[in-house]
mmCIF file of C-alpha atoms in Angstrom:
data_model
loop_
_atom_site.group_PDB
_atom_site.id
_atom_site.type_symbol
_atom_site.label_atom_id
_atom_site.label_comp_id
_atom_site.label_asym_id
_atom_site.label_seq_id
_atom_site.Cartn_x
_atom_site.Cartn_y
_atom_site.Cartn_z
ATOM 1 C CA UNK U 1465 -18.288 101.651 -133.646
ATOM 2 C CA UNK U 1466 -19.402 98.564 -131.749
ATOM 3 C CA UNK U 1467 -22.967 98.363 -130.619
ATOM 4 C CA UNK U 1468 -23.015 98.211 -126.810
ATOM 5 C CA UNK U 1469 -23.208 95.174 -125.405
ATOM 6 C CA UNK U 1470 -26.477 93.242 -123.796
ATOM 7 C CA UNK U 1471 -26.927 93.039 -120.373
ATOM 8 C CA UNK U 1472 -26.483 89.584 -118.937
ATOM 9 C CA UNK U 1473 -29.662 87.313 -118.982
ATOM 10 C CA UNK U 1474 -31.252 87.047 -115.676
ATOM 11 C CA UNK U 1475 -32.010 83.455 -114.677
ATOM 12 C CA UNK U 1476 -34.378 82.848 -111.931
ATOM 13 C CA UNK U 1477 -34.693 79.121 -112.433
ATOM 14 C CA UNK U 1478 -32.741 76.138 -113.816
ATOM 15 C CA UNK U 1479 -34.595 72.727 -114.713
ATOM 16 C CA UNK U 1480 -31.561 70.224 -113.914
ATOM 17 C CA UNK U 1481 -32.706 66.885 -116.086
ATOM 18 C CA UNK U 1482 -30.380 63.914 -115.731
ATOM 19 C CA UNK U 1483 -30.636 61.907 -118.623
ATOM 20 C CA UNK U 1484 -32.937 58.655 -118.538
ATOM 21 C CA UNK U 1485 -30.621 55.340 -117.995
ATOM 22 C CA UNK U 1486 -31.214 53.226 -121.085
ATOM 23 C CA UNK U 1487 -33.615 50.437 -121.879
ATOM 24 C CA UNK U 1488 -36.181 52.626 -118.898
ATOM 25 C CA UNK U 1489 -39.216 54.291 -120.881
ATOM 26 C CA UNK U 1490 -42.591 55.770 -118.954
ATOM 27 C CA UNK U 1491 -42.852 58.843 -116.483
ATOM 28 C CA UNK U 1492 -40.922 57.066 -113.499
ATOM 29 C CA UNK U 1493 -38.701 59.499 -111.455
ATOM 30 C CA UNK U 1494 -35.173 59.552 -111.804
ATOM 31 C CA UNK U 1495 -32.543 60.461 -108.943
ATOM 32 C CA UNK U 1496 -30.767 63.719 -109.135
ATOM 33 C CA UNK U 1497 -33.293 65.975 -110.986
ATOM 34 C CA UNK U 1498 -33.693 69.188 -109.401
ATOM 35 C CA UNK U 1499 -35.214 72.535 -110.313
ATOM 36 C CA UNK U 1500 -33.213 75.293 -108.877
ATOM 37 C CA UNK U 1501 -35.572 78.426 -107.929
ATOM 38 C CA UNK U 1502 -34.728 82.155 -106.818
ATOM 39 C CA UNK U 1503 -37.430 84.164 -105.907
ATOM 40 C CA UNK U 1504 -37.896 87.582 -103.884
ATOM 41 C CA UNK U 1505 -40.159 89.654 -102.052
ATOM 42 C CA UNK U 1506 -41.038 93.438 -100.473
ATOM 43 C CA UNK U 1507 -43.526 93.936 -98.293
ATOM 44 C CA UNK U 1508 -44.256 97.193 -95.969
ATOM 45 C CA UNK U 1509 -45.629 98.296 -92.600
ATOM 46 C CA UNK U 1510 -47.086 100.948 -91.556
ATOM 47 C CA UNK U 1511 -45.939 102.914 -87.887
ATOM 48 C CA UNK U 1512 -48.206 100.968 -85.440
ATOM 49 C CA UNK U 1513 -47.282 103.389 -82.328
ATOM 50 C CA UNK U 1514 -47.902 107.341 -81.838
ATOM 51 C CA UNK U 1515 -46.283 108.992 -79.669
ATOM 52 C CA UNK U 1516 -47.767 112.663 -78.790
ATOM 53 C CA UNK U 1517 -46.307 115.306 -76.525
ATOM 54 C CA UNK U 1518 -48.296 118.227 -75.159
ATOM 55 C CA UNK U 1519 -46.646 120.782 -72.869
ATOM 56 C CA UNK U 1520 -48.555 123.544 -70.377
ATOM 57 C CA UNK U 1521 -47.422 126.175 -68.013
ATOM 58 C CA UNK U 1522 -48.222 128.360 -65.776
ATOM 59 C CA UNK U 1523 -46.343 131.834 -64.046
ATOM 60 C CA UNK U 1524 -47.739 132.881 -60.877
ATOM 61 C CA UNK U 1525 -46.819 135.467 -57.960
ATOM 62 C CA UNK U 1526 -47.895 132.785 -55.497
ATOM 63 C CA UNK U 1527 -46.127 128.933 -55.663
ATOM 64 C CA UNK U 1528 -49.846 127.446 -54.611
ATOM 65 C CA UNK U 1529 -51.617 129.497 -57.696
ATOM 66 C CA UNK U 1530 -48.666 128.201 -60.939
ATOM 67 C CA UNK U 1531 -49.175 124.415 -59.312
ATOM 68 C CA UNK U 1532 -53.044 124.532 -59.362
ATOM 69 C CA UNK U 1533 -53.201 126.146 -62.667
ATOM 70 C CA UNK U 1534 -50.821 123.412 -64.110
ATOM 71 C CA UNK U 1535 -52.490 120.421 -61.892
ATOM 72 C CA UNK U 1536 -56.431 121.243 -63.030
ATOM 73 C CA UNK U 1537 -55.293 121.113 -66.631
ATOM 74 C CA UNK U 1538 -53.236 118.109 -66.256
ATOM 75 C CA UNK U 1539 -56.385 116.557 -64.720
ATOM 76 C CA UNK U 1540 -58.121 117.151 -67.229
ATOM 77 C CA UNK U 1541 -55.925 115.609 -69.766
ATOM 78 C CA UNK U 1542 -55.485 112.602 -67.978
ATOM 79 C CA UNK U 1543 -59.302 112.462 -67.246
ATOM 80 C CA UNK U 1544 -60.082 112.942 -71.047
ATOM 81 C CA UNK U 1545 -57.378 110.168 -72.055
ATOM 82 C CA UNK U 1546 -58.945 107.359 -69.711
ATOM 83 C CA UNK U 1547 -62.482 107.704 -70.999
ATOM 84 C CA UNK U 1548 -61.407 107.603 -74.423
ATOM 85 C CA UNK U 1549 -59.372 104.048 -73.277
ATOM 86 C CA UNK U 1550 -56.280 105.020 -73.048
ATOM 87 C CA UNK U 1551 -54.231 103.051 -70.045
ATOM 88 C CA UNK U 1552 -52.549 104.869 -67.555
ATOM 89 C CA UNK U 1553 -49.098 103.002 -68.450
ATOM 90 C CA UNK U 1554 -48.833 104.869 -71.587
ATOM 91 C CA UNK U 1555 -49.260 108.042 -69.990
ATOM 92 C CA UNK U 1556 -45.917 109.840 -68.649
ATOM 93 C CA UNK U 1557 -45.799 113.513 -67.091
ATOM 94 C CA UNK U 1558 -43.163 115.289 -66.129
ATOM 95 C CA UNK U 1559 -43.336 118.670 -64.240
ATOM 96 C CA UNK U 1560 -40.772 121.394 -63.624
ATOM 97 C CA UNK U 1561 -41.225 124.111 -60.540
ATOM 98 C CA UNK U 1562 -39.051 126.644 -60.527
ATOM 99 C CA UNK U 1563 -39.241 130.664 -59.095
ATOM 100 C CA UNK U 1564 -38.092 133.327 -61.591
ATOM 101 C CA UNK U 1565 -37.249 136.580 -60.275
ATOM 102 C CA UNK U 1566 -40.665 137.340 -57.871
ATOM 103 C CA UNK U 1567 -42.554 134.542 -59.372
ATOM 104 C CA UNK U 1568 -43.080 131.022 -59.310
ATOM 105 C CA UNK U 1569 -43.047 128.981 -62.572
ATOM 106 C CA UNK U 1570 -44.777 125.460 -62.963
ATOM 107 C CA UNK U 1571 -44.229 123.649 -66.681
ATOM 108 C CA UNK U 1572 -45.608 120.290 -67.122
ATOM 109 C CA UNK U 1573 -44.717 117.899 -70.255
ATOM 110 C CA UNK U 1574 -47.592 115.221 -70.783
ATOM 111 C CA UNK U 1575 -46.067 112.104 -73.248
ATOM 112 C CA UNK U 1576 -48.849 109.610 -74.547
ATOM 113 C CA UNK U 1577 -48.435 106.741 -76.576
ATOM 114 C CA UNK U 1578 -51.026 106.107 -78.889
ATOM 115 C CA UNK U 1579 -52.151 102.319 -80.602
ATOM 116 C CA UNK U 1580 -55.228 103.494 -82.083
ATOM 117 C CA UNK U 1581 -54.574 106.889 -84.379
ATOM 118 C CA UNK U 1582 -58.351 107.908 -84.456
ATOM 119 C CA UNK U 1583 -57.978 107.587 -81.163
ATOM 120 C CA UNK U 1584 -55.336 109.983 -81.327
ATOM 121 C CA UNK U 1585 -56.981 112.470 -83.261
ATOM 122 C CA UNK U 1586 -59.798 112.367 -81.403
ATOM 123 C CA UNK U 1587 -57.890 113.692 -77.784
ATOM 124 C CA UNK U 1588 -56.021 116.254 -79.716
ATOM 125 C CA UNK U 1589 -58.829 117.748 -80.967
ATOM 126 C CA UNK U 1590 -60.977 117.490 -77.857
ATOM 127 C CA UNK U 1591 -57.784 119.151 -75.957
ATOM 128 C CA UNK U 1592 -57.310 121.663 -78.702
ATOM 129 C CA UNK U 1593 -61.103 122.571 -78.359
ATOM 130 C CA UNK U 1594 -61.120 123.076 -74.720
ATOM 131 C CA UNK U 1595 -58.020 124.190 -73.278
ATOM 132 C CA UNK U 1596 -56.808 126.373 -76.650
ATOM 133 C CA UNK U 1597 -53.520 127.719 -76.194
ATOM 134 C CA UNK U 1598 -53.358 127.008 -73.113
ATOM 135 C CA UNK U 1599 -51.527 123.748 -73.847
ATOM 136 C CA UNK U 1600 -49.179 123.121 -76.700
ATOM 137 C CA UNK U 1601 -50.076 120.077 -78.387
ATOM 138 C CA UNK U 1602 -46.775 118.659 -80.627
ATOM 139 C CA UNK U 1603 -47.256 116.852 -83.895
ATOM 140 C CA UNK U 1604 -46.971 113.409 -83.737
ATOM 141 C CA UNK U 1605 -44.070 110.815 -83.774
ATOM 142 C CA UNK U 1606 -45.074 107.673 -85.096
ATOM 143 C CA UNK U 1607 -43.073 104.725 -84.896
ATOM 144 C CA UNK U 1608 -42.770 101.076 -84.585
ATOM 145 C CA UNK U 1609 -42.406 98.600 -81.835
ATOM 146 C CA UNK U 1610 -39.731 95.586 -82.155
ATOM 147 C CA UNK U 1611 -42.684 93.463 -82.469
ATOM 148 C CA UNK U 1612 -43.823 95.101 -85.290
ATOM 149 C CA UNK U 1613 -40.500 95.161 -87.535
ATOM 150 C CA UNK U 1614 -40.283 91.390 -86.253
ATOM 151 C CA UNK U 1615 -43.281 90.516 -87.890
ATOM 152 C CA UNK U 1616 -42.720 92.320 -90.720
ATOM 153 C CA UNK U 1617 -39.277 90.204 -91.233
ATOM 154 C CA UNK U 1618 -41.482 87.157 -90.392
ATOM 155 C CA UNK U 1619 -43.312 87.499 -93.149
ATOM 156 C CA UNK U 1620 -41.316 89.464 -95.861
ATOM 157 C CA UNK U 1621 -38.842 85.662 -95.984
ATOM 158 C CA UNK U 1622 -42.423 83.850 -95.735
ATOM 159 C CA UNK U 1623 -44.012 85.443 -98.620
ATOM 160 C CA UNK U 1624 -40.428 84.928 -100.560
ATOM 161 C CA UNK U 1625 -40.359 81.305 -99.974
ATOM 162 C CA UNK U 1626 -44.385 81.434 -101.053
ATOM 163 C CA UNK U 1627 -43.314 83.047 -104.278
ATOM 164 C CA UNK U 1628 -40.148 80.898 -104.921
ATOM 165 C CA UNK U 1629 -42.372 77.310 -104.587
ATOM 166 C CA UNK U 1630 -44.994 79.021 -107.065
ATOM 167 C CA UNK U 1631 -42.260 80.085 -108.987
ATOM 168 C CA UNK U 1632 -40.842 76.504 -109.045
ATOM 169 C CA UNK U 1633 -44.210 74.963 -110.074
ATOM 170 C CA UNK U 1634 -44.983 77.326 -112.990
ATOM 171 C CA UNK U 1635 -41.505 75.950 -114.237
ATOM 172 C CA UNK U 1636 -42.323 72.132 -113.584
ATOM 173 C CA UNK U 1637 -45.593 72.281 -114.869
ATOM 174 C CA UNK U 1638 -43.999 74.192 -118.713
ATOM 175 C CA UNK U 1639 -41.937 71.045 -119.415
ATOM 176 C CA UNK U 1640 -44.764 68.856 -118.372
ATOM 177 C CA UNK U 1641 -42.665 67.644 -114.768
ATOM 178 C CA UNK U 1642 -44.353 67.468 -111.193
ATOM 179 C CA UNK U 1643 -42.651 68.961 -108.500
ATOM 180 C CA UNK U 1644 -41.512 67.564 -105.043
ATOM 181 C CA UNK U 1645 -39.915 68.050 -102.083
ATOM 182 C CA UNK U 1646 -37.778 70.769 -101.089
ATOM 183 C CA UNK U 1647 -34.136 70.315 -100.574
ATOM 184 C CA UNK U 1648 -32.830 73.241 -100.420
ATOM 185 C CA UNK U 1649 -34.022 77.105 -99.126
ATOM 186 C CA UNK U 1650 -31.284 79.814 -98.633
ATOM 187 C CA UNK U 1651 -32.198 83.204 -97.536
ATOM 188 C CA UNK U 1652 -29.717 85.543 -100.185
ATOM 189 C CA UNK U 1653 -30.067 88.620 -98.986
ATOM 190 C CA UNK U 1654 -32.701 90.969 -96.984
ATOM 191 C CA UNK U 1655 -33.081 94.276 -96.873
ATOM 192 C CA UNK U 1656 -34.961 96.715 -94.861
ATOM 193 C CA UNK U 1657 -35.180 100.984 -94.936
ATOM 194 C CA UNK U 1658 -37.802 103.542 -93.963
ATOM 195 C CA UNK U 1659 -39.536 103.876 -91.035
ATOM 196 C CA UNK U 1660 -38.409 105.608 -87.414
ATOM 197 C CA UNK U 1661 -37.725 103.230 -84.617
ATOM 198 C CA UNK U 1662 -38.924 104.103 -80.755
ATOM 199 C CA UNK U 1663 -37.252 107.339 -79.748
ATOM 200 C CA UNK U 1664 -38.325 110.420 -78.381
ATOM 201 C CA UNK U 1665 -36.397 112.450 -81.500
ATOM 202 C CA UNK U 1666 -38.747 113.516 -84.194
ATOM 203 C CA UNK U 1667 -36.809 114.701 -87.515
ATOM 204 C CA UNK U 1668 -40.136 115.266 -89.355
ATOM 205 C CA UNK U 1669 -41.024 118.719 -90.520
ATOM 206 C CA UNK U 1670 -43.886 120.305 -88.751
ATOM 207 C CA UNK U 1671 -45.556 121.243 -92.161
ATOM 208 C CA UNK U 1672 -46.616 117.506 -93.037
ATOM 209 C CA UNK U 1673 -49.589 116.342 -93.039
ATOM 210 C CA UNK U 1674 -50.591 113.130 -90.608
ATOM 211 C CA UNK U 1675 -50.911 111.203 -93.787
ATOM 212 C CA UNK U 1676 -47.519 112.219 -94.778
ATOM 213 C CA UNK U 1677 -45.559 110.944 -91.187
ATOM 214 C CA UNK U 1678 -47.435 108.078 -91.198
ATOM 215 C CA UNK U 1679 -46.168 107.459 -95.148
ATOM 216 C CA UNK U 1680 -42.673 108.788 -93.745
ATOM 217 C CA UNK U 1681 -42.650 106.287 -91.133
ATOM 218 C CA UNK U 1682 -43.370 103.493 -93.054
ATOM 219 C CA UNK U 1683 -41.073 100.578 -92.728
ATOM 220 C CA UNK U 1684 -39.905 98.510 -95.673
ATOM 221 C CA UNK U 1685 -38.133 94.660 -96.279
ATOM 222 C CA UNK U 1686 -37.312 92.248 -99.245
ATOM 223 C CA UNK U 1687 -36.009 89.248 -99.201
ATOM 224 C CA UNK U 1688 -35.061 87.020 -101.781
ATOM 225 C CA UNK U 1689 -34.080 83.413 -101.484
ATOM 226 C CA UNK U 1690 -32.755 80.591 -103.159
ATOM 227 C CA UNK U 1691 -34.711 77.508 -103.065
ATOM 228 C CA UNK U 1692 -33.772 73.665 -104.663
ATOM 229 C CA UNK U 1693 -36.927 71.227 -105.187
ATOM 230 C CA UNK U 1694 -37.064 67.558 -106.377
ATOM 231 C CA UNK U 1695 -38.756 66.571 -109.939
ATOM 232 C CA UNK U 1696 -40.650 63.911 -109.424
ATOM 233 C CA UNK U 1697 -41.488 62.862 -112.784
ATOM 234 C CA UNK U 1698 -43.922 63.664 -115.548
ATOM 235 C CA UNK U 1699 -47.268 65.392 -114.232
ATOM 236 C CA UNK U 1700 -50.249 63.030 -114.716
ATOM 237 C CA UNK U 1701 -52.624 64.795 -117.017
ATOM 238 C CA UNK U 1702 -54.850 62.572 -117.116
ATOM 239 C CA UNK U 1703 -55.856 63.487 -113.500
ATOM 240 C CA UNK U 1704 -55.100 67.281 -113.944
ATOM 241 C CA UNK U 1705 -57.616 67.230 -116.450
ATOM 242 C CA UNK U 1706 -60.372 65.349 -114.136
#
């Protein structure tokens, strides 16, 4: 039986020598020498948005009574978000009155979006402490804005091109070349995965951890390129070593 056979050799770099013209001796550069370079990346993000949901309620005989009850709380909420620096803008309620057989019902849904997660933690807790189950308080979405994932692209094909021109010198400098200008960079491929963009639907499962959505909301990207630089000629030693 036939051993299996190898996998094919990877080649991330190519030293393209043209051969010196004849009679020409010394380290002078010669046209058409190229180094050709492929080099990748993966970088990730972490969720840099929080979006938290509490709901309240209240079911009274009397319409004025179920508002009041919902109102002081939602005060309160509101009062304890501003002095902990939280803008208005990213607070959103939404209140349902309704009657249900001889009694009024007033449900309120409170929606605030969160930059800083101690910040975060900090309400909850505060809310959890002092209005107990009076208000529901919903685990956490986090998510990222487009500016984030923009970024993250950004500099996922920056830090591939980075790599790439090191990539290219490491393989100048082992045949003793010096490396110039680049003439070619192709972006190959990119990829990206994880993470939960900006909705209001949370799939998460309400036994994790914060740790864990914020891990499960992580965003992900590689990139790899393919980049063609100039050999300029023999490195000068001499001054390397000075």
């Amino acid at each position: 039986m036939a051993p299996p056979a190898s996998p094919p050799s990877r080649v991330f770099a190519e030293l393209d020598l043209a051969p010196a013209p004849e009679g020409r001796v010394g380290p002078a550069a010669l046209p058409g020498r190229e180094v050709h370079v492929s080099g990748s990346a993966e970088l990730s993000a972490r969720p840099d948005r929080a979006r938290v949901s509490l709901r309240l309620g209240s079911r009274k005989e009397a319409a004025v009574a179920a508002r009041s009850s919902v109102s002081r709380r939602l005060e309160y909420i509101a009062h304890s978000a501003r002095l902990r620096g939280i803008p208005e803008e990213n607070m959103t309620v939404t209140e349902d009155f309704s009657r249900v057989e001889n009694t009024y019902q007033m449900e309120a849904e409170v929606c605030i979006i969160f930059s800083d997660f101690g910040k975060m933690q900090n309400v909850c807790n505060l809310l959890t402490e002092k209005l107990g189950t009076s208000v529901t308080i919903n685990p956490p979405h986090f998510y990222h804005t487009p500016e984030a994932i923009d970024t993250l692209r950004r500099q996922v094909c920056v830090t591939a091109v980075g790599n790439t021109h090191r990539k290219a010198q490491e393989v100048c400098r082992l045949f003793g070349q010096a490396l110039g200008k680049p003439l070619l960079i192709k972006e190959e491929e990119t990829k990206e995965w994880g993470g939960h963009i900006d909705s209001h639907l949370s799939h998460s499962a309400d036994s994790q951890t914060l740790q864990e959505r914020i891990q499960n909301a992580t965003a992900y990207a590689s990139c790899r390129v393919f980049a063609v630089f100039e050999i300029k000629g023999k490195e000068n030693r001499r001054k390397k070593l000075l």
